[in-house]
Short mmCIF file of C-alpha atoms in Angstrom, two decimals:
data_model
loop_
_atom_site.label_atom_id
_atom_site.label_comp_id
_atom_site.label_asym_id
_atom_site.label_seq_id
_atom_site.Cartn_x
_atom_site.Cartn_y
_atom_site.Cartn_z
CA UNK A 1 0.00 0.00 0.00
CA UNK A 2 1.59 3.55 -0.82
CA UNK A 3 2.84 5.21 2.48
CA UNK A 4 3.51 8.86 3.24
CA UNK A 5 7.45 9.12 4.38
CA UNK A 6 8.94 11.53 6.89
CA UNK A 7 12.08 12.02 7.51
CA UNK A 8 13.75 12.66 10.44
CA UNK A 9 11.76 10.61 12.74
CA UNK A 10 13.11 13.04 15.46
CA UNK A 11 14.71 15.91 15.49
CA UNK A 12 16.33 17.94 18.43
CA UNK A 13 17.37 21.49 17.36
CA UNK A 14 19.34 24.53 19.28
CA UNK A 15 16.30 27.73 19.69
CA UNK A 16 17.61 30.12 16.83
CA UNK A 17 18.15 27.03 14.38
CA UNK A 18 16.78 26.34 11.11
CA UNK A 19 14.98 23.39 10.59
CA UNK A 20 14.05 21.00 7.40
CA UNK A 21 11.01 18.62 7.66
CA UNK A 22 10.78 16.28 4.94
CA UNK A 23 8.01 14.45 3.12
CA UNK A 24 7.61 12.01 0.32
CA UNK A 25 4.05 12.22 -0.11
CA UNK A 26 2.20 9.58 -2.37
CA UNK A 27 3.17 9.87 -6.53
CA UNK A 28 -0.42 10.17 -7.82
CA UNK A 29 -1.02 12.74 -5.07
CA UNK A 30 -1.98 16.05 -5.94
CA UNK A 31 -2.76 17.85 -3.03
CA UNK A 32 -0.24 18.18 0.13
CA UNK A 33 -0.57 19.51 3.66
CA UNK A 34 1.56 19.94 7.11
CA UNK A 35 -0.11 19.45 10.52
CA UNK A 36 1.35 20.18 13.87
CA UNK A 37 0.49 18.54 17.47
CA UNK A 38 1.92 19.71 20.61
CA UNK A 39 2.11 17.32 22.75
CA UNK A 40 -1.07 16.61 24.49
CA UNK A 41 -3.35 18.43 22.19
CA UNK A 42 -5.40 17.94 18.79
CA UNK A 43 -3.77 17.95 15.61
CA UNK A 44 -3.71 21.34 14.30
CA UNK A 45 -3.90 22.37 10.13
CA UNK A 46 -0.57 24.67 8.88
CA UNK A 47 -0.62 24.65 5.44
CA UNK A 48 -2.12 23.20 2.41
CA UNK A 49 -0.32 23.28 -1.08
CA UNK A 50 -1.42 22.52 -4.68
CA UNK A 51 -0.43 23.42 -8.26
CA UNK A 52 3.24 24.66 -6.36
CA UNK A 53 1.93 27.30 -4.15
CA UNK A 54 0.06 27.13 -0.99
CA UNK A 55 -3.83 27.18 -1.07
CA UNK A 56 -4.51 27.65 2.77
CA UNK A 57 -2.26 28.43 5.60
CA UNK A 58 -3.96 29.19 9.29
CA UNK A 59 -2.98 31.73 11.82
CA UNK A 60 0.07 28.97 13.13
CA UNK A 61 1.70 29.23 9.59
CA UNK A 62 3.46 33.12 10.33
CA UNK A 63 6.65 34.40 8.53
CA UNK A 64 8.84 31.64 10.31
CA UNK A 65 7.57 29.24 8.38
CA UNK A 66 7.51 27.77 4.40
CA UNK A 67 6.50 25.16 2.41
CA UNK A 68 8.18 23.83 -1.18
CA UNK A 69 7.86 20.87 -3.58
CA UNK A 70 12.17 21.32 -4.88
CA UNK A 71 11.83 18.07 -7.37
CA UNK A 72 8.64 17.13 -7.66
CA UNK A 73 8.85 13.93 -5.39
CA UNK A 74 9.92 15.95 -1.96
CA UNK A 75 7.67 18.25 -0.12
CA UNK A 76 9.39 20.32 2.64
CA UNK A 77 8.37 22.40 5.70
CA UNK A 78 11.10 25.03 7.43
CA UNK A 79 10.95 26.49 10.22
CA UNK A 80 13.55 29.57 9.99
CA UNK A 81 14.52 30.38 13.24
CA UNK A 82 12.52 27.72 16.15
CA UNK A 83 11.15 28.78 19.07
CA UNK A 84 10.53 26.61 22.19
CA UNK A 85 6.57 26.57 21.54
CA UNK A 86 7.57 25.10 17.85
CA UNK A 87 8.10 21.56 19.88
CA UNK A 88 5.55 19.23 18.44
CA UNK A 89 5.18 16.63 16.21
CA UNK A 90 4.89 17.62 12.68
CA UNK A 91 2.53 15.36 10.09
CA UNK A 92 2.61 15.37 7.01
CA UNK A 93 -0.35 14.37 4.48
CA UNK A 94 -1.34 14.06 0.95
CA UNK A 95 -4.50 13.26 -1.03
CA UNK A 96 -5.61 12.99 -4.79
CA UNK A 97 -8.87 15.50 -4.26
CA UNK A 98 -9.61 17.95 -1.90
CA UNK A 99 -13.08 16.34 -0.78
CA UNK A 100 -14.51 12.57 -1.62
CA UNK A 101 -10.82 11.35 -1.06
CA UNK A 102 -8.85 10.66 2.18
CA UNK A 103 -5.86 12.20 3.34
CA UNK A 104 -2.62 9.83 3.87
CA UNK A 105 -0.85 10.44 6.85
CA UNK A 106 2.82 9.90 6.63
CA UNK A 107 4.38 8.83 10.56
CA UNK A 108 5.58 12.27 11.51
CA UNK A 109 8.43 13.96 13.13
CA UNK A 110 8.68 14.69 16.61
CA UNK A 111 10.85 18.03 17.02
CA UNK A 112 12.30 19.23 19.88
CA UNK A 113 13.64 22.53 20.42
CA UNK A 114 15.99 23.59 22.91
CA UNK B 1 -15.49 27.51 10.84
CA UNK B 2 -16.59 24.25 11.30
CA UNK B 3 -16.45 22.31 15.03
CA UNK B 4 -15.64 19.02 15.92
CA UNK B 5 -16.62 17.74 19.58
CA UNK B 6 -15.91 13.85 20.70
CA UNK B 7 -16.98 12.11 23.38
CA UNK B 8 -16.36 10.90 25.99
CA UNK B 9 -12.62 12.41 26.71
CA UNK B 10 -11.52 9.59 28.59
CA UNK B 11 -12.63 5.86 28.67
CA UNK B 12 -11.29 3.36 30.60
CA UNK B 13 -12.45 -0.24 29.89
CA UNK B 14 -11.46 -3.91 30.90
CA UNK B 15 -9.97 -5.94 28.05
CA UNK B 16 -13.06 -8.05 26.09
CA UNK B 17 -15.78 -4.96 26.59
CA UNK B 18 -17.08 -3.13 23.86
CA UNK B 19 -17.11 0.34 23.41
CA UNK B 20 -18.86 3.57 21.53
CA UNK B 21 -16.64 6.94 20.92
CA UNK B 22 -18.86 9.84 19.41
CA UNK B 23 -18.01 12.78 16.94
CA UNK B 24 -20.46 15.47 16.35
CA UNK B 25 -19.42 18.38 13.66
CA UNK B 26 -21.30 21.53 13.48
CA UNK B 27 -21.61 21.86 9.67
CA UNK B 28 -21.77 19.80 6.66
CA UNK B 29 -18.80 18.03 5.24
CA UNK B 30 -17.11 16.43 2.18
CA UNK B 31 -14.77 13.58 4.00
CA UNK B 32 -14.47 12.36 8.05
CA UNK B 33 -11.99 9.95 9.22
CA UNK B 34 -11.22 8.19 12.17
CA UNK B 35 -7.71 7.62 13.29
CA UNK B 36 -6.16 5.74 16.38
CA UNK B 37 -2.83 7.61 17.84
CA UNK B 38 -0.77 4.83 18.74
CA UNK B 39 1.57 5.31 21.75
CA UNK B 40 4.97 6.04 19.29
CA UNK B 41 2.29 8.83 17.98
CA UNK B 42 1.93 8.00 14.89
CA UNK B 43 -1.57 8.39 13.39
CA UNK B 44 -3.25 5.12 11.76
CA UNK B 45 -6.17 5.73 9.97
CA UNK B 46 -9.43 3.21 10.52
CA UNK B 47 -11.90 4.70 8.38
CA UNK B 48 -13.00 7.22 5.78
CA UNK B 49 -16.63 7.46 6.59
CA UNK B 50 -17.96 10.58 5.43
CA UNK B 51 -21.53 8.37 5.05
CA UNK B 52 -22.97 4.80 5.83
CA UNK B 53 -21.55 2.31 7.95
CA UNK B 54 -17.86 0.21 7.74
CA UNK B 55 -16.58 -2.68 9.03
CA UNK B 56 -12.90 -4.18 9.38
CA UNK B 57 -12.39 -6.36 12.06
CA UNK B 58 -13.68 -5.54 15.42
CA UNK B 59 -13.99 -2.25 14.29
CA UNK B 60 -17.19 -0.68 12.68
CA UNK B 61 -18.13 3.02 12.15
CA UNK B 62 -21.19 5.03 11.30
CA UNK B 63 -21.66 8.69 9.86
CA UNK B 64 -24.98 9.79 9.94
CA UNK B 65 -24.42 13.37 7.71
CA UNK B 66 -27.62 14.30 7.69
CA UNK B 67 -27.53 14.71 11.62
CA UNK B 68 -23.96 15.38 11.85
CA UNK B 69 -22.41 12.93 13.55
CA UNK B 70 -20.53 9.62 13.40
CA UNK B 71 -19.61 6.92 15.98
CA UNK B 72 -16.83 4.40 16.45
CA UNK B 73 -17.47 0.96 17.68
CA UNK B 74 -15.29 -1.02 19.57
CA UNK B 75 -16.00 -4.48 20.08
CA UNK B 76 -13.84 -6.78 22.37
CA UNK B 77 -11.52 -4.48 23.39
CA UNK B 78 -7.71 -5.46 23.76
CA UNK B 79 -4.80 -3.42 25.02
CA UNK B 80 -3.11 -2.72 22.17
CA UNK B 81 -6.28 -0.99 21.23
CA UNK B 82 -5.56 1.31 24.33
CA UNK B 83 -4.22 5.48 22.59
CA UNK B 84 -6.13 8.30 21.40
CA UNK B 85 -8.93 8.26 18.79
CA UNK B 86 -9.45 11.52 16.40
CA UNK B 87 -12.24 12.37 14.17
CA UNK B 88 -11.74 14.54 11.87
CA UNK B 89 -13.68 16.28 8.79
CA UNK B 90 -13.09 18.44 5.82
CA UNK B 91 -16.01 20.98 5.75
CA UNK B 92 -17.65 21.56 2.52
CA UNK B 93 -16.00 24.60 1.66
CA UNK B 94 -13.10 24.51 2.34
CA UNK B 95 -9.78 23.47 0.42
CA UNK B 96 -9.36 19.86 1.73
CA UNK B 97 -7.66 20.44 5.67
CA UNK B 98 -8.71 18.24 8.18
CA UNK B 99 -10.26 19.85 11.13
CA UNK B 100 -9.41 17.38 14.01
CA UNK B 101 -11.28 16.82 17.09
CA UNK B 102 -10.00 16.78 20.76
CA UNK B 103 -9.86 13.28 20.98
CA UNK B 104 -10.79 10.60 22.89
CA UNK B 105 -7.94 8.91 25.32
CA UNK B 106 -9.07 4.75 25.90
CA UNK B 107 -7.21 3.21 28.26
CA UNK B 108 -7.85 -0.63 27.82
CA UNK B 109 -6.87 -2.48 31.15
CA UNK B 110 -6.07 -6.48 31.38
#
């Protein structure tokens, strides 16, 4: 069955840093989105992307943060300069339609920022 | 924008008992899935249910849309099936995100 991949499965980072979050999201898959959860809490929506530019970002998804497909295969999420409340784990999901289709989940990263 | 509520929060059960978990969303919607947060935290879906009723195993869900909600069944509960469950829906105007619920924490004792 096609899977989702993430890579790192963790990642500790210094406050200040810049992070990469990767994704290999499914190849027929047209439609691509991040999700954060802090630990504890409900999974929370960033950032949708489609056609190479982002569709939907919420309130979470500030200047800090971007989104990119580089190659066609890898979709990334950076996080320029972490803060301590950027902890969480980070999910990343794809689908072939916006509605009538489910969204596949790749495992996620946990980050940790210190 | 569109809510998701679940219930209960918390349910604590002794292994072989069956259980119900309930998601009610405020608004109409194109897609709802269930997934089960396992304890590594990754999420596994179960279901994409956005009408009618599934089965797979000892799991079965209904989404009722025209009354806006959907329920999870549980039947003869184990401890691996112990973790959070999420609902969560894509409204029907919206550009495909997931709006999750809070979740529901089972604790499955042996």
């Amino acid at each position: 069955e096609p899977e989702v991949t993430q890579t790192p499965s963790h990642q500790v980072t210094q406050m200040g840093q810049e992070v990469i979050l990767r994704c290999v999201p499914i190849s027929n898959h047209l439609y691509f989105y991040w999700y954060r959860q802090i630990l504890g809490q409900k999974v929370e929506f960033l950032v949708s992307f489609y056609n190479n530019e982002i569709s939907e970002k919420s309130e979470i998804f500030d200047d800090q943060f971007s989104v990119e497909r580089p190659d066609g295969s890898n979709f990334t999420l950076k996080i320029r300069s972490t803060k301590l409340e950027d902890s969480a784990m980070y999910f990343c999901a794809s689908s072939r339609r916006t509605s009538g289709m489910e969204n596949t989940f790749g495992s996620g990263t946990r980050l940790t920022v210190v | 924008g569109i809510q998701v509520e679940q219930s209960p929060p918390d349910l604590i059960l002794q292994e072989g008992a069956n259980s119900t978990l309930r998601c009610n969303f405020s608004d109409s919607v194109n897609n709802l899935q269930w997934f089960h947060q396992n304890p590594w935290g990754q999420l596994i879906n179960l279901f994409y249910i956005p009408s009618g009723t599934k089965q797979n195993g000892r799991l079965s869900a209904t989404t009722v849309a025209t009354e806006r909600y959907s329920l999870l069944y549980i039947s003869s509960s184990q401890t691996t099936d112990s973790g959070v469950y999420f609902c969560a829906v894509v409204g029907s105007s919206n550009t495909g995100k997931l709006i999750f619920g809070q979740g529901t924490t089972l604790q499955v004792k042996p």
